Amino acid sequence: MTRLFLCLLMLCTVATPAAAQAQMQAPRLDKLKVDVKRIEVDGQRMYEVDASGSVQAPLASVWKTLTTYERMNEFVPDLSSCRVLSRNGNEVIIEQQGVARFLFMNHAIHLVVRATETPFTAIDIALISGDMRHYESRWNLYPIPETGGTRIVFSSRLMPGFYVPGMLGTTMIRGDIERMMAAVLTRIDSQYADKSG
């Protein structure tokens, strides 16, 4: 349903071969944590997401993958295109298109978001326009000195601009976030392994 949110959640129809391969090579899911809950903010119900996982890749490799926005559709499930509209210093305007899937229905999603980069530390994503009533997310990166790897923490608050059933929404979004995070972690580690080995 909301696999596109994950890329946004990264910032976020046909699955590409790279996305399918990433899903088959899912990283250690026991180290992947995802929590999704419905909350109320200013009288409006939305979803709050907290997800984290670790990779063997160092911070610089993680940063490069997460900020090469034009290639996100190669590995993020249900993201059909992602393009940079403009870049001004640490601020990047990104257009994303994809599909939200719910039971037997597909809903095309179009978003324009602003990514504010704090190099090698964080990426804040805010909705400018599109098919969401509210969207904000943050990627935080933490070096793991004992392994040389990186801990990746993703948090988001989102409110789709289309109907999502309350009881099922949390479960569906959790599944989508797990798939997105697994694809991101796999991509980062596979690119690092290719360069290292």
XYZ file of C-alpha atoms in Angstrom, residues 62-160:
99
model
C 25.713 5.113 3.417
C 25.555 8.849 2.754
C 26.320 8.401 -0.934
C 23.551 5.812 -1.392
C 20.929 7.815 0.510
C 21.694 11.075 -1.313
C 21.910 9.664 -4.847
C 18.202 10.355 -5.195
C 18.027 9.706 -8.947
C 18.851 6.021 -8.394
C 16.340 5.329 -5.597
C 13.820 3.778 -7.980
C 16.391 1.073 -8.762
C 15.935 -0.496 -5.329
C 13.057 1.099 -3.379
C 9.922 -1.044 -3.839
C 7.063 0.606 -5.788
C 8.996 3.795 -6.526
C 8.827 4.218 -10.311
C 10.777 7.476 -10.597
C 12.731 9.853 -8.449
C 14.339 12.954 -9.889
C 16.060 16.030 -8.548
C 14.248 19.195 -9.615
C 16.753 21.574 -8.037
C 19.677 21.724 -5.652
C 20.728 24.775 -3.667
C 23.477 24.083 -1.151
C 22.191 21.502 1.307
C 18.580 21.775 0.093
C 17.317 19.438 -2.633
C 13.848 19.484 -4.233
C 12.858 15.989 -5.358
C 9.905 14.692 -7.378
C 8.822 11.108 -6.721
C 6.257 8.908 -8.430
C 5.128 5.473 -7.459
C 2.231 3.325 -6.411
C 0.508 2.684 -3.107
C -1.088 -0.753 -3.019
C -4.083 -1.702 -0.920
C -5.699 -5.106 -1.301
C -6.710 -5.267 -4.980
C -6.400 -1.558 -5.675
C -3.446 0.549 -6.760
C -3.228 4.265 -6.093
C -0.732 6.344 -8.100
C 1.312 8.643 -5.871
C 3.037 11.850 -6.924
C 5.038 13.892 -4.421
C 7.408 16.817 -4.409
C 9.561 16.945 -1.277
C 12.361 19.069 0.131
C 15.397 17.207 1.462
C 17.624 19.191 3.796
C 20.989 17.507 4.152
C 23.313 17.696 7.131
C 26.272 15.878 5.559
C 27.075 12.459 6.985
C 24.616 12.985 9.858
C 20.980 13.481 8.788
C 18.504 14.078 5.973
C 15.234 15.856 6.795
C 12.387 15.401 4.311
C 9.325 17.693 4.149
C 6.332 17.579 1.837
C 5.953 20.461 -0.612
C 3.029 19.077 -2.614
C 1.415 15.844 -3.674
C -0.845 13.008 -2.649
C -0.260 13.227 1.108
C -1.986 15.470 3.596
C 1.109 15.413 5.804
C 4.571 13.970 5.343
C 7.788 14.537 7.231
C 10.684 12.188 7.781
C 14.254 12.096 8.988
C 17.181 9.779 8.330
C 19.852 9.821 11.065
C 23.233 8.151 10.597
C 25.464 6.980 13.439
C 28.937 5.450 13.005
C 29.549 2.164 14.814
C 33.206 2.448 15.893
C 33.633 -1.190 16.935
C 32.658 -2.529 13.487
C 33.293 0.416 11.164
C 29.669 0.133 10.064
C 26.731 2.525 10.368
C 23.464 2.520 12.296
C 20.602 3.991 10.230
C 17.547 5.411 11.996
C 14.453 6.464 10.050
C 11.538 8.331 11.619
C 8.436 9.747 9.989
C 4.961 11.139 10.475
C 2.595 10.715 7.585
C -1.046 11.134 6.662
C -2.043 9.778 3.248
